[in-house]
Amino acid sequence: MLEVKNLKVFYGAINALKDISFNLDEGEIVALIGANGAGKSTTLNTISGIIRPVSGKIKYKDQDLTKISPPQIVQMGIVQVPEGRKIFTRMTVYENLEMGAYTIHDKTRVKNNIDKVFSIFPRLEERQRQMGGTLSGGEQQMLAIGRALMADPLLLLMDEPSMGLAPLLVEQIFEVIQNINQQGVSILLVEQNANMALSIADRAYVLETGQVALSGDAEELLKNPIVKESYLGG
Amino acid sequence: MIKKFQNLNITWGTALRYIAGIIVVIYLLWRILQTTSIQGSYGPDTWMRFLITGLVIGGIYSLIAIGYTLVYGILFMINFAHGEVMMLGTFAGYFVLEAFAAISAPGSGNQNMSLLNTYPVAALVITFFVGASVSALIGYLLEKIAYRPLRGAQRLIPLISAIGASIFLQNAAQLLFGPQRRQYTNPDILWRGTGWMIPVGDKSVMLTYTGTFSFILSMLLMAGLLILVKKTRLGKSMRAVAENKQAAALMGIDVDAVISKTFIISGFLAGAAGVMWGIHNGLFNHYVGFIPGIKAFTAAVLGGVGNIPGAMVGGMLLGLLESLGPAILGIDFQLKDVIAFTILILVLIFRPSGLLGETLKEDKV
Ligand SMILES: Nc1ncnc2c1ncn2[C@@H]1O[C@H](COP(=O)(O)OP(=O)(O)OP(=O)(O)O)[C@@H](O)[C@H]1O
Ligand SMILES: [Mg+2]
């Protein structure tokens, strides 16, 4: 479904991605784990088209995403839940969801999607008239995920959905992610919480300073002594 | 001494600002005291006249101020060429009216009856539309040519570009249209200096047609803008881009297109204000955008730059302060500009976030 090949990205003089290659099959949950600054967010943003690589290809359904605009990438079904949620704090919950469906012009489809999101997150329905900024951290993460679901994703790019959440909430969010995946949405999951990520992922790649250091089945990586020591807290 | 200040959590910078502010306030109070004793009292009719003037000019300031605020809200820069955007709208409206006045109406039988006075309403609608559209186009080009290539540069750099663009547009207008003062030709139904006489006390005050018309139109345009920003797809995308460009782009919003449209809307309102200025005041030349531009900037700062209702309130408030202020303070009416700039300085010293407060969040850049 998605094939990333020899991706190389610079921020000015900083070489954030040196050589990243990986792939994701339809229906999979693939995790990208790695330390701060390894290049995980950069990878997702390059797939979303808001950062352009110096070289390398991102193949998705026989097309090269590096040559396609961000709105078109969203329309092709690749939607990101950004790091730190980045919900619109000065817009209502309802408006945030509408923004998620920005590329959909059919009003009834938007309405249906809002109902769908409300059935996954009833809390958002209660808060629909509230400003996004007044939500709690957990609710904001729900809103960020709900907003991404509004665009009818086929592939969801999730950047650290567990960041800053209490353990109980993290469990809930991961359950939601698994449910979304069971509805047929493929998921590329970036996490610092490697334990959680590996427990729900099919496969995983370990990034280190802009390169893939390790890859394999999630279960195997969970047992891998190197991974254990560096990413699972020994 | 230094220690004391530190205990109070006041730095030398803020202390200095407060001292400067207090001096200004004391000076103003002294002027008031000094002049109230001499000042002959004004009758209610005079106050009424000042009030009307203030509301009319306030509406024009508000329309221009919205442009500063919209652009600041999205790009965090002050578009110092905005006054010139308005000026070109004044010119465009003038030429449309001239054209209507020059053509005699077909089939009217009367050779002296111009198109302007045969179809005054249509002529005015077209004049406003063309004036506003020309300014909208200038605003669009301004962003594309002078600001977009500098996106991502330090904040001071587009500001310098804005000042350069302002000087360029002013000189271009002078070259194209000449330095002479021109006068708007209004249709007879909106002739300057005519209006309704409303009795106030034992005297009466004229409510001019041009003033009433300007005020109502500015209110309608502002209401339209509020609806646009609040309810429409474009308005929501503008708010999304203003808050977080990266998140907006990830939603599939074309950020550059939204920025362009913001400049188009800002220009459109400034152009309408420019035509109002011409219709209401008559005389203008290529400098016409300068003073209203700075006044509207003051109004935007007064209301809290980046805050749309703030710009509206700030504009009205500034218009009223300017027209009532000299009478209240008992100073010469020529000094009304001084009032505006005193307000600007006071707000920047004591409340840089404006009266309605800052609506912008921490991730400003
Ligand atoms: N806008 C930017 N400008 C310059 N350098 C950047 C920018 N964004 C990221 N970088 C650098 O690129 C490298 C990769 O950053 P990236 O955000 O992709 O890491 P990450 O793996 O997502 O880290 P984290 O776990 O902290 O989110 C880092 O060295 C970072 O400092
Ligand atoms: Mg990151």
XYZ file of C-alpha atoms and ligand atoms in Angstrom:
631
model
C 0.000 0.000 0.000
C 2.696 2.458 1.061
C 6.322 2.121 0.095
C 8.902 4.622 1.298
C 12.215 4.368 -0.512
C 15.542 6.029 0.363
C 13.952 9.164 1.767
C 16.381 12.017 2.387
C 15.203 15.269 3.997
C 17.023 18.435 5.009
C 15.944 21.378 7.159
C 18.353 23.969 5.826
C 21.703 22.392 6.592
C 20.313 19.821 9.040
C 20.037 16.371 7.546
C 16.957 15.109 9.392
C 16.379 11.965 7.309
C 19.463 10.315 5.852
C 18.057 7.217 4.247
C 14.671 5.921 5.305
C 12.988 2.972 3.620
C 10.028 0.988 4.837
C 6.702 -0.302 3.679
C 3.197 -0.856 4.970
C 0.620 -3.308 3.640
C -3.075 -2.707 3.580
C -4.708 -3.405 6.933
C -1.493 -3.332 8.909
C -0.503 -1.345 11.954
C 3.142 -0.434 11.493
C 5.006 1.329 14.274
C 7.920 3.736 13.917
C 9.812 4.000 17.168
C 12.952 5.888 18.084
C 14.453 8.465 20.379
C 13.857 12.233 20.289
C 15.057 13.727 17.048
C 15.315 10.389 15.244
C 13.184 11.758 12.411
C 9.784 10.185 13.089
C 7.696 13.328 12.731
C 9.726 14.397 9.731
C 8.908 11.073 8.066
C 5.162 11.531 8.636
C 5.209 15.138 7.445
C 7.053 14.133 4.303
C 4.408 11.518 3.588
C 1.713 14.181 4.163
C 3.493 16.408 1.654
C 4.079 19.403 3.906
C 7.845 18.745 3.772
C 9.516 17.846 0.488
C 12.444 15.405 0.343
C 15.735 16.076 -1.413
C 15.601 12.601 -2.856
C 13.685 9.367 -2.438
C 10.214 8.177 -3.311
C 6.954 7.575 -1.479
C 4.844 5.193 -3.492
C 1.161 4.926 -2.665
C -1.207 3.143 -5.024
C 1.214 3.502 -7.955
C 1.678 7.229 -7.428
C 4.642 9.151 -6.036
C 3.396 11.269 -3.135
C 6.480 13.490 -3.248
C 4.961 15.108 -6.321
C 1.420 15.500 -5.000
C 0.001 18.461 -3.030
C -1.059 18.025 0.621
C -4.785 18.516 -0.119
C -4.652 15.831 -2.797
C -2.806 13.495 -0.460
C -5.628 13.948 2.071
C -8.145 13.249 -0.682
C -6.295 10.045 -1.546
C -7.020 8.907 2.011
C -3.768 9.627 3.823
C -4.551 11.675 6.914
C -2.318 12.686 9.800
C -3.019 13.111 13.496
C -0.181 15.543 14.241
C 2.206 15.510 17.149
C 0.941 17.536 20.104
C -2.633 17.253 18.705
C -2.646 20.756 17.173
C -6.393 21.116 17.409
C -7.822 24.565 16.660
C -8.218 25.949 20.171
C -10.236 28.999 19.102
C -12.743 27.017 17.087
C -15.526 24.897 18.511
C -15.282 21.121 18.677
C -17.839 20.938 15.888
C -15.876 23.366 13.713
C -12.685 21.403 14.332
C -14.427 18.334 12.951
C -15.683 20.323 9.967
C -12.109 21.372 9.244
C -11.119 17.720 9.234
C -13.583 17.202 6.384
C -12.281 20.218 4.476
C -11.581 18.188 1.337
C -15.085 16.667 1.332
C -17.631 18.854 -0.438
C -20.681 16.644 0.033
C -22.524 18.062 3.052
C -24.465 14.933 3.951
C -21.254 12.921 3.921
C -19.722 15.436 6.334
C -22.758 15.167 8.597
C -22.596 11.374 8.528
C -18.930 11.444 9.411
C -19.597 13.772 12.324
C -22.214 11.326 13.618
C -19.714 8.512 13.200
C -17.068 10.386 15.189
C -19.624 11.227 17.898
C -20.508 7.551 18.211
C -16.824 6.693 18.724
C -16.260 9.599 21.124
C -19.568 10.484 22.855
C -17.626 12.985 24.946
C -17.065 15.106 21.853
C -20.778 15.253 21.174
C -21.399 16.647 24.662
C -18.705 19.245 24.093
C -19.472 20.126 20.479
C -20.221 23.815 21.139
C -17.185 24.317 23.374
C -13.964 25.879 22.137
C -11.280 23.317 21.398
C -8.933 25.036 23.825
C -11.230 24.342 26.765
C -10.994 20.562 26.393
C -8.817 18.401 28.646
C -5.701 16.788 27.201
C -7.418 13.462 26.673
C -10.429 15.067 25.030
C -8.124 17.047 22.779
C -6.481 13.835 21.636
C -9.927 12.373 20.932
C -10.734 15.481 18.931
C -7.465 15.229 16.989
C -8.240 11.612 16.091
C -11.886 12.405 15.346
C -10.845 15.295 13.145
C -8.590 12.985 11.113
C -11.381 10.420 10.783
C -13.583 13.111 9.232
C -11.614 12.852 5.986
C -12.447 9.132 5.554
C -8.846 7.938 5.859
C -7.545 4.737 4.316
C -4.166 5.250 5.941
C -3.909 7.077 9.249
C -0.564 8.611 10.244
C -0.492 9.009 14.023
C 2.262 11.006 15.690
C 2.635 10.111 19.363
C -1.028 9.825 20.307
C -0.093 8.822 23.864
C 1.989 11.932 24.521
C 1.209 13.530 27.852
C -1.745 11.294 28.707
C -2.396 9.372 31.921
C -1.870 5.589 31.616
C -5.583 4.848 31.715
C -6.250 7.273 28.861
C -3.366 5.830 26.880
C -5.025 2.424 27.101
C -8.316 3.893 25.883
C -6.678 5.673 22.971
C -4.839 2.533 21.912
C -8.063 0.585 22.057
C -9.634 3.166 19.761
C -6.679 2.856 17.395
C -7.144 -0.895 17.247
C -10.854 -0.468 16.589
C -10.202 1.956 13.776
C -7.748 -0.528 12.307
C -10.343 -3.290 12.516
C -12.669 -1.099 10.417
C -10.092 -1.464 7.657
C -7.962 1.622 8.152
C -4.217 1.014 7.885
C -2.150 2.766 10.528
C 1.369 4.131 10.643
C 1.967 4.742 14.322
C 4.817 6.874 15.642
C 5.461 6.384 19.336
C 7.977 6.993 22.069
C 5.941 4.658 24.199
C 7.508 1.674 22.416
C 5.977 -0.891 24.715
C 2.426 0.134 23.913
C 3.143 0.637 20.237
C 4.754 -2.779 19.808
C 1.924 -4.444 21.673
C -0.658 -3.394 19.070
C 1.520 -3.170 15.934
C 2.040 -5.917 13.376
C 5.496 -4.765 12.423
C 7.847 -2.010 13.491
C 10.866 -0.006 12.397
C 13.349 1.494 14.787
C 14.707 4.859 13.629
C 18.021 6.259 14.773
C 19.292 9.664 13.635
C 17.480 9.624 10.333
C 18.092 5.996 9.476
C 16.347 2.671 9.979
C 18.388 0.830 12.609
C 16.214 -2.244 13.055
C 12.992 -3.684 11.749
C 10.856 -6.756 12.114
C 7.710 -8.244 13.593
C 6.484 -6.305 16.577
C 6.496 -9.385 18.791
C 10.085 -10.204 17.905
C 11.202 -6.647 18.500
C 9.568 -6.709 21.928
C 11.931 -9.570 22.827
C 14.980 -8.114 21.085
C 17.623 -7.324 23.751
C 18.798 -4.153 21.995
C 15.266 -2.798 21.733
C 14.580 -3.815 25.314
C 17.557 -1.928 26.592
C 17.189 1.247 24.507
C 13.457 1.707 24.103
C 11.607 -0.417 26.623
C 13.431 0.783 29.721
C 15.679 -2.292 30.147
C 16.963 51.108 44.506
C 17.508 48.375 41.949
C 16.745 45.853 44.611
C 13.432 47.471 45.395
C 12.384 47.278 41.773
C 13.396 43.665 41.581
C 11.309 42.874 44.610
C 8.327 44.436 42.939
C 9.097 42.395 39.860
C 9.426 45.513 37.739
C 12.272 45.852 35.293
C 13.787 49.167 34.299
C 12.084 48.867 30.921
C 8.573 48.693 32.348
C 9.356 51.351 34.924
C 10.426 53.667 32.139
C 7.297 52.915 30.155
C 5.123 53.720 33.130
C 6.958 56.942 33.874
C 6.558 58.021 30.249
C 2.881 57.104 30.371
C 2.292 59.001 33.605
C 3.938 62.111 32.141
C 1.633 61.950 29.123
C -1.433 61.557 31.330
C -0.396 64.422 33.604
C 0.144 66.609 30.562
C -3.313 65.762 29.245
C -4.954 66.457 32.605
C -3.158 69.763 32.797
C -4.415 70.690 29.315
C -7.948 69.807 30.307
C -7.768 71.925 33.456
C -6.161 74.774 31.633
C -8.664 74.874 28.814
C -11.965 74.094 30.494
C -11.820 77.436 32.268
C -11.438 79.366 29.026
C -13.645 77.198 26.881
C -16.991 78.600 25.946
C -19.556 75.878 26.406
C -20.863 74.076 23.359
C -24.545 73.717 22.702
C -26.180 70.310 22.269
C -26.366 70.857 18.508
C -22.587 71.123 18.315
C -22.146 67.934 20.320
C -24.594 66.230 17.993
C -22.570 67.367 15.006
C -19.378 65.993 16.529
C -21.100 62.721 17.310
C -22.289 62.306 13.719
C -18.862 63.136 12.321
C -17.296 60.631 14.690
C -19.606 57.806 13.705
C -19.081 58.371 9.991
C -15.305 58.588 10.141
C -15.265 55.761 12.679
C -16.987 53.436 10.222
C -14.348 54.204 7.611
C -11.516 53.633 10.115
C -13.099 50.334 11.149
C -13.219 49.020 7.600
C -9.553 49.804 7.058
C -8.560 48.556 10.524
C -10.099 45.157 9.773
C -7.533 44.753 7.004
C -4.613 45.287 9.376
C -6.101 42.854 11.818
C -6.909 40.109 9.324
C -3.418 40.182 7.864
C -1.779 40.361 11.272
C -3.900 37.475 12.476
C -2.570 35.258 9.710
C 0.962 36.472 8.969
C 1.896 38.335 12.187
C 3.001 41.325 10.182
C 1.682 44.871 9.916
C 0.807 45.596 6.309
C 2.075 49.159 6.223
C 1.046 49.503 2.567
C -2.628 49.061 3.519
C -3.342 52.810 3.394
C -2.111 52.825 -0.200
C -4.401 49.931 -1.034
C -7.255 52.165 0.128
C -5.905 55.126 -1.870
C -6.036 53.187 -5.127
C -9.666 52.328 -4.375
C -10.396 56.041 -3.984
C -8.865 56.675 -7.413
C -10.709 53.786 -9.046
C -14.049 54.980 -7.677
C -13.314 58.496 -8.839
C -12.662 57.409 -12.436
C -15.806 55.279 -12.540
C -17.919 58.214 -11.358
C -16.211 60.509 -13.869
C -17.039 58.076 -16.635
C -20.677 57.900 -15.574
C -20.836 61.671 -15.362
C -19.260 62.116 -18.804
C -21.658 59.879 -20.681
C -25.053 61.365 -21.373
C -27.955 59.057 -20.891
C -29.223 57.465 -24.102
C -32.820 58.123 -25.028
C -33.386 60.565 -22.201
C -33.886 63.330 -24.746
C -32.076 65.678 -22.426
C -28.479 66.111 -23.542
C -27.499 67.421 -20.132
C -28.703 64.372 -18.224
C -25.699 62.152 -17.517
C -25.791 58.441 -16.955
C -24.741 59.207 -13.386
C -27.938 61.050 -12.594
C -30.229 58.894 -14.680
C -29.193 55.700 -12.921
C -27.590 56.946 -9.677
C -28.116 53.760 -7.694
C -26.626 51.520 -10.352
C -23.769 53.975 -10.816
C -22.999 53.950 -7.087
C -23.151 50.177 -6.861
C -20.742 49.845 -9.771
C -18.470 52.548 -8.362
C -18.197 50.822 -5.024
C -17.759 47.452 -6.598
C -14.993 48.606 -8.930
C -13.229 50.655 -6.243
C -13.303 47.757 -3.793
C -12.260 45.259 -6.456
C -9.291 47.325 -7.589
C -8.090 47.513 -3.992
C -8.707 43.791 -3.604
C -6.555 43.137 -6.650
C -3.815 45.447 -5.346
C -3.906 43.662 -1.999
C -3.622 40.302 -3.740
C -0.660 41.431 -5.867
C 0.988 43.127 -2.903
C 1.087 39.873 -0.978
C 2.184 37.861 -3.973
C 5.013 40.208 -4.981
C 6.161 41.939 -1.817
C 5.426 39.497 1.028
C 5.211 35.916 -0.205
C 8.856 35.667 -1.325
C 9.856 36.762 2.186
C 7.726 34.206 4.015
C 9.859 32.494 6.624
C 12.299 35.386 6.867
C 12.760 37.299 10.125
C 9.770 39.375 11.105
C 11.423 42.716 10.448
C 12.096 41.952 6.794
C 8.521 41.836 5.427
C 7.880 44.979 7.469
C 10.591 46.799 5.530
C 9.152 45.407 2.328
C 5.741 46.780 3.350
C 7.131 50.255 3.858
C 8.871 50.000 0.489
C 5.651 48.883 -1.175
C 3.827 51.802 0.430
C 6.310 54.332 -0.961
C 6.231 52.626 -4.345
C 2.430 52.677 -4.611
C 2.219 56.303 -3.535
C 4.781 57.365 -6.134
C 3.258 55.180 -8.817
C -0.101 56.861 -8.197
C 1.508 60.279 -8.399
C 3.198 59.408 -11.704
C 0.059 57.896 -13.184
C -2.531 60.377 -11.980
C -0.499 63.494 -11.217
C -0.070 65.291 -7.894
C -3.091 67.584 -8.208
C -6.075 67.347 -5.907
C -9.145 65.900 -7.533
C -12.748 66.112 -6.497
C -15.340 63.350 -6.508
C -18.381 63.960 -8.687
C -21.295 62.576 -6.713
C -24.703 61.895 -8.211
C -27.218 64.605 -7.320
C -29.084 62.395 -4.874
C -25.882 62.074 -2.845
C -24.590 65.578 -3.236
C -22.071 66.598 -0.597
C -23.356 69.114 1.906
C -26.992 68.116 1.506
C -28.934 66.150 4.028
C -31.744 65.989 6.520
C -32.052 68.763 9.062
C -32.710 67.284 12.464
C -33.768 69.610 15.258
C -31.592 69.559 18.386
C -32.732 71.911 21.099
C -33.625 75.209 19.484
C -31.174 74.675 16.628
C -30.857 72.023 13.984
C -28.063 69.816 12.739
C -27.553 68.449 9.251
C -27.368 64.723 8.851
C -25.629 64.547 5.492
C -26.712 62.037 2.885
C -23.101 61.054 2.211
C -22.394 60.507 5.888
C -25.521 58.464 6.484
C -24.831 56.429 3.389
C -21.180 55.788 4.403
C -22.128 54.805 7.905
C -24.842 52.373 6.852
C -22.655 50.827 4.176
C -19.752 50.367 6.568
C -22.039 48.689 9.089
C -23.399 46.360 6.403
C -19.920 45.434 5.199
C -18.785 44.700 8.739
C -21.832 42.552 9.421
C -21.108 40.708 6.188
C -17.519 40.139 7.205
C -18.502 38.794 10.614
C -20.871 36.325 8.995
C -18.217 35.325 6.487
C -15.617 34.676 9.173
C -17.987 32.900 11.492
C -20.120 30.821 9.204
C -18.576 30.184 5.820
C -16.095 27.585 4.713
C -13.655 30.328 3.699
C -14.030 32.080 7.042
C -13.429 28.899 8.980
C -10.376 28.059 6.911
C -9.082 31.585 7.589
C -9.462 31.035 11.307
C -7.792 27.637 11.058
C -4.828 29.036 9.119
C -4.557 31.972 11.550
C -4.279 29.569 14.434
C -2.022 26.854 13.071
C -0.732 26.732 9.521
C 0.713 23.253 9.801
C -2.471 21.711 11.162
C -4.503 23.573 8.537
C -2.284 22.223 5.765
C -2.678 18.711 7.173
C -6.466 19.107 6.882
C -6.014 19.718 3.171
C -6.424 23.494 3.379
C -4.354 25.328 0.758
C -2.651 27.770 3.135
C -1.250 30.035 0.406
C -4.669 30.369 -1.196
C -6.223 31.301 2.140
C -3.535 33.944 2.692
C -4.251 35.359 -0.776
C -7.961 35.486 -0.050
C -7.293 37.257 3.250
C -5.466 40.002 1.371
C -8.291 40.153 -1.176
C -10.915 40.609 1.548
C -8.780 43.179 3.391
C -8.252 45.078 0.140
C -11.935 44.926 -0.744
C -12.976 46.530 2.546
C -10.229 49.151 2.314
C -11.294 49.965 -1.256
C -14.901 50.425 -0.181
C -13.659 52.697 2.609
C -11.614 54.601 0.032
C -14.666 55.269 -2.132
C -16.633 56.328 0.949
C -13.858 58.731 1.812
C -14.059 60.269 -1.650
C -17.822 60.492 -1.700
C -18.021 61.953 1.784
C -15.012 64.298 1.763
C -14.667 65.048 -1.919
C -11.081 66.169 -2.275
C -8.231 63.696 -2.507
C -4.874 63.004 -4.122
C -2.259 60.268 -3.928
C -1.643 61.002 -0.240
C -5.227 60.230 0.693
C -4.368 56.809 2.147
C -1.669 57.991 4.494
C -3.588 59.548 7.387
C -6.557 57.116 7.357
C -4.005 54.311 7.107
C -2.213 55.354 10.281
C -5.484 56.136 12.039
C -6.878 52.735 11.170
C -3.661 51.122 12.361
C -4.173 52.981 15.645
C -7.739 51.702 15.722
C -6.559 48.133 15.142
C -4.011 48.430 17.960
C -6.651 50.014 20.191
C -8.977 47.062 19.695
C -6.170 44.499 19.909
C -4.465 43.746 16.629
C -5.479 40.327 15.333
C -8.935 40.682 16.864
C -11.697 41.382 14.310
C -14.444 42.763 16.596
C -11.639 44.714 18.265
C -10.801 46.447 15.000
C -14.459 47.373 14.528
C -14.846 48.747 18.042
C -11.428 50.402 17.877
C -12.322 52.200 14.649
C -15.618 53.545 15.964
C -14.016 54.541 19.252
C -11.177 56.353 17.535
C -13.592 58.185 15.241
C -15.595 59.356 18.237
C -12.576 60.273 20.362
C -11.180 62.258 17.490
C -14.308 64.254 16.847
C -15.446 64.697 20.458
C -11.971 64.805 21.978
C -10.914 68.316 21.004
C -14.167 69.714 22.362
C -13.912 67.748 25.583
C -10.298 68.698 26.081
C -10.953 72.206 24.893
C -8.098 72.103 22.436
C -7.860 73.243 18.854
C -9.647 71.026 16.345
C -6.500 70.903 14.262
C -5.089 68.756 17.042
C -7.402 65.816 16.456
C -4.545 63.904 14.828
C -2.524 64.442 17.979
C -5.300 62.746 19.933
C -5.122 59.690 17.693
C -1.390 59.343 18.059
C -1.481 60.004 21.783
C -3.936 57.142 22.022
C -1.634 54.957 19.939
C 1.295 55.685 22.242
C -0.744 55.211 25.410
C -2.121 51.881 24.236
C 1.294 50.652 23.169
C 2.709 51.627 26.560
C -0.007 50.394 28.882
C -1.936 47.775 27.014
C -0.129 46.559 23.907
C -2.647 43.743 23.563
C -5.427 46.303 23.017
C -8.664 46.981 24.860
C -10.328 43.710 23.948
C -7.168 41.784 24.774
C -5.075 39.520 22.666
C -6.867 36.647 21.019
C -3.628 35.185 19.710
C -2.116 32.208 21.381
C 1.456 31.410 22.239
C 2.469 29.789 18.930
C 2.641 33.112 17.175
C 5.302 32.484 14.589
N 11.554 22.813 11.471
C 12.777 22.297 11.716
N 13.878 23.028 11.466
C 15.111 22.533 11.694
N 15.355 21.316 12.189
C 14.294 20.538 12.466
C 12.952 20.989 12.237
N 12.111 20.010 12.607
C 12.889 18.998 13.037
N 14.198 19.298 12.942
C 15.344 18.431 13.280
O 15.226 17.255 12.529
C 15.520 16.120 13.326
C 14.354 15.163 13.314
O 13.250 15.753 13.956
P 11.836 15.057 14.135
O 10.899 16.065 14.676
O 11.468 14.385 12.900
O 12.187 13.995 15.251
P 11.208 13.008 16.035
O 11.748 11.658 15.848
O 9.805 13.243 15.661
O 11.468 13.481 17.522
P 10.450 13.542 18.759
O 10.330 12.180 19.304
O 11.129 14.458 19.716
O 9.157 14.102 18.251
C 15.858 16.645 14.694
O 17.267 16.713 14.791
C 15.267 18.006 14.729
O 16.023 18.875 15.533
Mg 8.195 13.956 16.627
